[in-house]
XYZ file of C-alpha atoms in Angstrom:
353
model
C -11.725 29.819 2.166
C -12.296 26.076 2.400
C -15.512 26.128 0.391
C -14.576 28.347 -2.523
C -16.700 27.725 -5.594
C -15.262 24.868 -7.588
C -15.866 26.253 -11.061
C -13.655 23.762 -12.921
C -16.217 21.049 -12.157
C -18.825 22.898 -14.231
C -16.409 23.078 -17.104
C -15.609 19.418 -16.718
C -19.230 18.459 -17.269
C -19.013 20.107 -20.714
C -15.831 18.358 -21.803
C -17.381 14.978 -22.489
C -16.732 11.598 -20.854
C -13.432 10.712 -19.236
C -12.379 7.131 -18.455
C -13.090 6.585 -14.779
C -12.185 3.744 -12.453
C -14.091 3.172 -9.251
C -13.943 0.538 -6.549
C -17.756 0.487 -6.413
C -18.019 -1.508 -9.654
C -19.135 -5.134 -9.120
C -17.799 -5.662 -5.588
C -19.468 -9.095 -5.349
C -17.769 -10.268 -8.539
C -14.414 -8.998 -7.295
C -14.865 -10.870 -4.018
C -15.378 -14.112 -5.949
C -12.025 -13.587 -7.646
C -10.252 -12.802 -4.362
C -8.544 -15.733 -2.650
C -10.047 -16.970 0.618
C -7.193 -15.519 2.661
C -8.179 -11.959 1.726
C -11.976 -12.273 1.650
C -12.227 -11.356 5.316
C -10.578 -8.565 7.261
C -10.543 -10.393 10.586
C -7.079 -10.243 12.130
C -5.347 -13.571 11.472
C -3.285 -14.992 14.375
C -0.010 -16.554 13.158
C 3.140 -18.009 14.716
C 6.659 -18.071 13.267
C 10.047 -19.344 14.470
C 13.388 -18.381 12.912
C 16.682 -16.652 13.614
C 16.326 -12.943 12.906
C 20.105 -12.621 12.625
C 20.252 -15.390 10.046
C 17.276 -13.925 8.206
C 18.947 -10.529 7.786
C 22.436 -11.798 6.965
C 21.934 -14.951 4.925
C 18.789 -14.555 2.834
C 18.487 -12.822 -0.529
C 16.450 -13.016 -3.730
C 17.408 -16.672 -4.222
C 18.218 -17.859 -0.674
C 15.368 -18.639 1.708
C 15.031 -20.121 5.185
C 12.731 -23.093 5.738
C 10.171 -22.679 8.485
C 6.640 -23.506 9.565
C 3.861 -20.976 9.554
C 1.214 -21.697 12.167
C -2.144 -20.001 11.712
C -5.573 -20.000 13.329
C -8.426 -21.329 11.214
C -11.901 -22.149 12.539
C -10.662 -21.661 16.108
C -7.945 -24.290 15.650
C -4.237 -24.028 14.981
C -3.005 -25.393 11.658
C 0.409 -25.187 10.012
C 2.101 -25.183 6.621
C 5.709 -25.434 5.491
C 7.022 -22.182 4.056
C 10.195 -20.608 2.752
C 10.926 -17.078 3.931
C 13.486 -14.386 3.216
C 14.100 -10.768 4.132
C 13.103 -8.085 1.640
C 13.475 -4.308 1.553
C 17.134 -3.279 1.741
C 16.484 -0.044 3.638
C 14.432 -1.629 6.396
C 16.791 -4.585 6.561
C 19.593 -2.129 7.375
C 17.673 0.229 9.687
C 15.126 -1.990 11.459
C 15.333 -4.881 13.887
C 12.631 -6.829 12.035
C 12.909 -6.846 8.230
C 9.813 -7.252 6.053
C 9.540 -10.801 4.718
C 8.702 -12.614 1.524
C 6.889 -15.912 2.018
C 6.747 -18.751 -0.516
C 4.300 -21.648 -0.229
C 4.143 -24.688 -2.492
C 0.865 -24.924 -4.375
C 0.130 -28.468 -3.186
C 0.725 -27.489 0.456
C -1.452 -24.377 0.293
C -4.256 -26.172 -1.536
C -6.110 -27.505 1.515
C -5.723 -24.346 3.623
C -6.867 -20.719 3.735
C -3.678 -19.938 1.787
C -4.988 -21.710 -1.318
C -4.093 -19.762 -4.440
C -1.267 -17.824 -2.771
C 2.163 -19.144 -3.691
C 3.934 -15.903 -2.779
C 3.084 -13.316 -0.136
C 4.720 -10.335 1.498
C 4.620 -10.104 5.283
C 5.147 -6.560 6.539
C 6.746 -6.494 9.989
C 7.174 -3.573 12.418
C 10.560 -1.868 12.448
C 11.019 -2.538 16.167
C 8.812 -3.753 19.000
C 7.365 -0.519 20.339
C 3.869 0.953 20.512
C 4.779 3.633 17.937
C 6.242 1.082 15.530
C 3.239 -1.237 15.875
C 0.879 1.673 15.187
C 2.978 2.552 12.132
C 2.157 -0.916 10.810
C -1.543 -0.165 11.244
C -1.151 3.175 9.439
C 0.589 1.555 6.483
C -2.084 -1.153 6.323
C -4.697 1.609 6.467
C -3.121 3.251 3.414
C -3.642 0.064 1.389
C -7.288 -0.073 2.460
C -7.767 3.577 1.481
C -6.436 2.900 -2.009
C -8.993 0.103 -2.380
C -11.659 2.820 -2.191
C -9.966 4.783 -4.971
C -9.142 2.118 -7.534
C -10.181 -1.453 -8.387
C -6.540 -2.069 -9.311
C -4.933 -2.660 -5.922
C -3.181 -5.179 -3.690
C -5.346 -7.061 -1.190
C -4.059 -7.013 2.382
C -4.896 -8.595 5.737
C -3.760 -7.761 9.250
C -2.054 -10.494 11.287
C -1.128 -10.766 14.947
C 2.284 -12.409 15.050
C 3.651 -14.593 17.818
C 7.275 -14.652 16.695
C 9.856 -16.827 18.440
C 13.316 -15.478 17.692
C 15.842 -18.301 17.785
C 18.878 -17.076 19.734
C 20.752 -20.220 20.742
C 20.148 -21.091 24.386
C 17.647 -18.310 25.069
C 14.925 -17.901 22.481
C 12.959 -14.667 22.646
C 9.228 -14.312 21.989
C 7.893 -11.157 20.317
C 4.192 -10.377 20.012
C 3.829 -7.910 17.156
C 1.454 -6.709 14.457
C 1.945 -7.133 10.747
C 0.000 -7.577 7.545
C 0.035 -9.801 4.491
C 0.056 -8.508 0.906
C -0.976 -10.598 -2.067
C 1.367 -11.111 -5.013
C 1.122 -9.075 -8.217
C 0.188 -12.261 -10.116
C -3.044 -12.474 -8.123
C -3.940 -8.858 -8.928
C -3.293 -9.413 -12.630
C -5.376 -12.599 -12.689
C -8.270 -10.961 -10.847
C -8.318 -8.068 -13.331
C -7.784 -10.264 -16.418
C -4.506 -8.441 -17.019
C -0.817 -9.210 -17.501
C 1.956 -8.019 -15.206
C 4.591 -5.895 -16.896
C 8.317 -5.873 -16.224
C 9.451 -3.345 -18.807
C 9.698 0.375 -18.081
C 6.707 2.439 -19.220
C 6.842 6.202 -18.765
C 3.910 7.571 -16.698
C 2.732 9.653 -19.665
C 2.283 6.389 -21.601
C 0.204 4.898 -18.789
C -3.542 5.328 -18.483
C -4.208 8.980 -17.620
C -6.880 8.462 -14.975
C -5.251 5.488 -13.249
C -1.887 7.243 -13.191
C -3.380 10.445 -11.781
C -5.313 8.450 -9.173
C -2.021 6.965 -8.055
C -0.294 10.364 -7.944
C -3.144 11.958 -5.984
C -3.010 9.064 -3.533
C 0.737 9.456 -3.025
C 0.153 13.170 -2.428
C -2.651 12.371 0.022
C -0.443 10.116 2.164
C 2.600 12.361 1.715
C 4.753 9.826 -0.127
C 7.578 10.668 -2.532
C 9.304 7.277 -2.287
C 7.959 5.938 -5.571
C 8.501 6.086 -9.306
C 6.146 4.620 -11.871
C 8.765 5.295 -14.549
C 11.315 3.022 -12.832
C 8.796 0.749 -11.053
C 10.139 1.799 -7.661
C 7.472 0.770 -5.139
C 5.142 0.388 -8.103
C 4.040 -2.527 -10.256
C 2.436 -2.268 -13.675
C -0.279 -4.373 -15.268
C -1.581 -4.331 -18.845
C -5.343 -4.770 -19.043
C -7.458 -6.547 -21.635
C -8.605 -3.151 -22.951
C -4.963 -2.175 -23.609
C -4.324 0.129 -20.661
C -1.159 0.277 -18.572
C -2.136 0.619 -14.910
C 0.193 1.403 -11.959
C -0.230 -0.345 -8.599
C 1.417 1.323 -5.588
C 2.876 -0.452 -2.554
C 5.329 0.078 0.353
C 4.148 3.261 2.075
C 6.391 3.216 5.145
C 8.282 6.316 3.976
C 5.082 8.367 3.763
C 4.100 11.256 5.991
C 0.938 9.355 6.917
C 3.029 6.621 8.549
C 5.824 8.991 9.670
C 8.191 6.178 10.652
C 11.216 7.021 12.789
C 13.583 5.982 9.990
C 11.682 7.736 7.175
C 13.577 10.226 5.016
C 12.578 12.275 1.981
C 13.175 10.040 -1.001
C 15.741 10.799 -3.678
C 14.656 8.406 -6.407
C 17.299 8.295 -9.153
C 19.312 10.831 -7.133
C 16.771 13.635 -7.547
C 16.876 16.067 -4.615
C 13.387 17.276 -3.709
C 12.328 20.647 -2.327
C 10.882 19.322 0.949
C 12.755 18.528 4.159
C 10.342 16.251 6.023
C 8.193 13.302 4.962
C 5.219 15.090 6.527
C 5.624 17.873 3.928
C 3.561 17.178 0.821
C 4.926 17.450 -2.717
C 2.943 16.416 -5.780
C 5.111 14.153 -7.971
C 2.696 13.425 -10.797
C 3.162 14.561 -14.381
C 1.271 17.384 -16.079
C -1.850 16.141 -17.831
C -4.964 17.525 -19.468
C -6.953 19.734 -17.095
C -9.976 17.435 -17.461
C -7.982 14.522 -16.017
C -6.956 16.482 -12.932
C -10.498 17.718 -12.354
C -12.053 14.278 -12.855
C -9.697 12.664 -10.351
C -10.178 15.589 -7.980
C -13.932 15.028 -8.163
C -13.513 11.321 -7.561
C -11.492 11.901 -4.394
C -14.014 14.433 -3.129
C -16.887 12.056 -3.883
C -15.044 9.287 -2.014
C -14.169 11.439 1.002
C -16.704 9.871 3.352
C -15.638 6.360 2.307
C -11.973 7.199 2.876
C -12.671 8.350 6.419
C -14.972 5.405 7.020
C -12.081 3.077 6.165
C -9.839 4.960 8.568
C -12.425 4.831 11.340
C -12.899 1.084 10.836
C -9.172 0.541 11.344
C -9.072 2.737 14.472
C -9.562 -0.185 16.943
C -6.261 -1.668 15.732
C -4.302 1.279 17.154
C -2.675 1.000 20.574
C -2.372 4.780 20.875
C -5.442 6.770 19.815
C -3.255 9.854 19.389
C -1.428 8.166 16.494
C -4.760 7.521 14.797
C -5.855 11.142 15.197
C -2.550 12.421 13.792
C -3.069 10.224 10.722
C -6.697 11.290 10.351
C -5.799 14.982 10.587
C -3.076 14.446 7.985
C -5.681 13.226 5.498
C -8.033 16.058 6.497
C -5.296 18.478 5.427
C -5.228 16.819 2.006
C -8.959 17.340 1.585
C -8.660 20.992 2.551
C -6.323 21.367 -0.429
C -8.753 19.605 -2.785
C -11.684 21.711 -1.582
C -9.874 25.010 -2.147
C -9.408 26.105 -5.771
C -6.337 28.236 -5.051
C -4.598 25.539 -3.004
C -5.432 22.892 -5.600
C -3.961 25.094 -8.321
C -0.782 25.881 -6.369
C -0.043 22.504 -4.797
C -1.106 20.128 -7.555
C -1.659 21.769 -10.957
C 1.426 24.012 -10.808
C 3.586 21.342 -9.175
C 2.879 18.742 -11.863
C 6.102 17.627 -13.511
C 7.077 18.207 -17.113
C 9.886 15.640 -17.066
């Protein structure tokens, strides 16, 4: 049943043009606009020293710890002064290592590979275990997959972290994986857009970009987002007057399948699934042509999606975790390639409110 005839595509060709966003447009130009830090995907070795206990208990949106960030550049260690704080309330409460926000003064970053990045997110593993470290790789992989789908995305880079946890008389060294995420300001600047803080209902956002986002969340099995309330989403307003959603924070997805992950209840809404590895489409109902255009895009990009996954494979410590993730995405494509499944799991599940 996998290869049923996909008749809606024939109809789509007769409906006229639909706005379409693709990562393939002007990749060289985009690279020029990307800061040096994110122009390469080589793993960046870094070193940090701070008290994890102090980080979790004493930092907040306005309170940071001062530290030094050591990094490898041209086979030599360099360092910059940074301010760091914990972010992500759920992971702060349930994980040993919280994700971090890093601030760097413009003048300090200017002469380094961090030039142009005043604020960054540093995603840390939940705990130091092989499974948790591979979860970091899976979440990073999700960001790279979205780059294939849309030009409107956050740039990321894997880091190997040598973290010295200050614990009084006996400091403890942790060697873990993580990744850096650029700030929304950099995305907006690269796309000649403005970041938006106000609430914009998904039906008032660009149809194609919004559906791309919803298909992606369905692909990775994520319900922990809301474009209406900007929960794990940012919005930008482009020069051609389109409101575009940008997704982030995928640790609650079925693709990652973290030990602490639970089915999201955004705004208290109880969903019909019991496990994060169960898929549920959370996008809104749109014109049939939009669904079919985005469906076609994902099918056209299938080989690129799996190429991205295969390129990240060497980062995994346990090959089994990689194969589980790959099979999870294969299941998504089986839905897209089957007219009945596509109708039942996406078209009919699309929300009206």
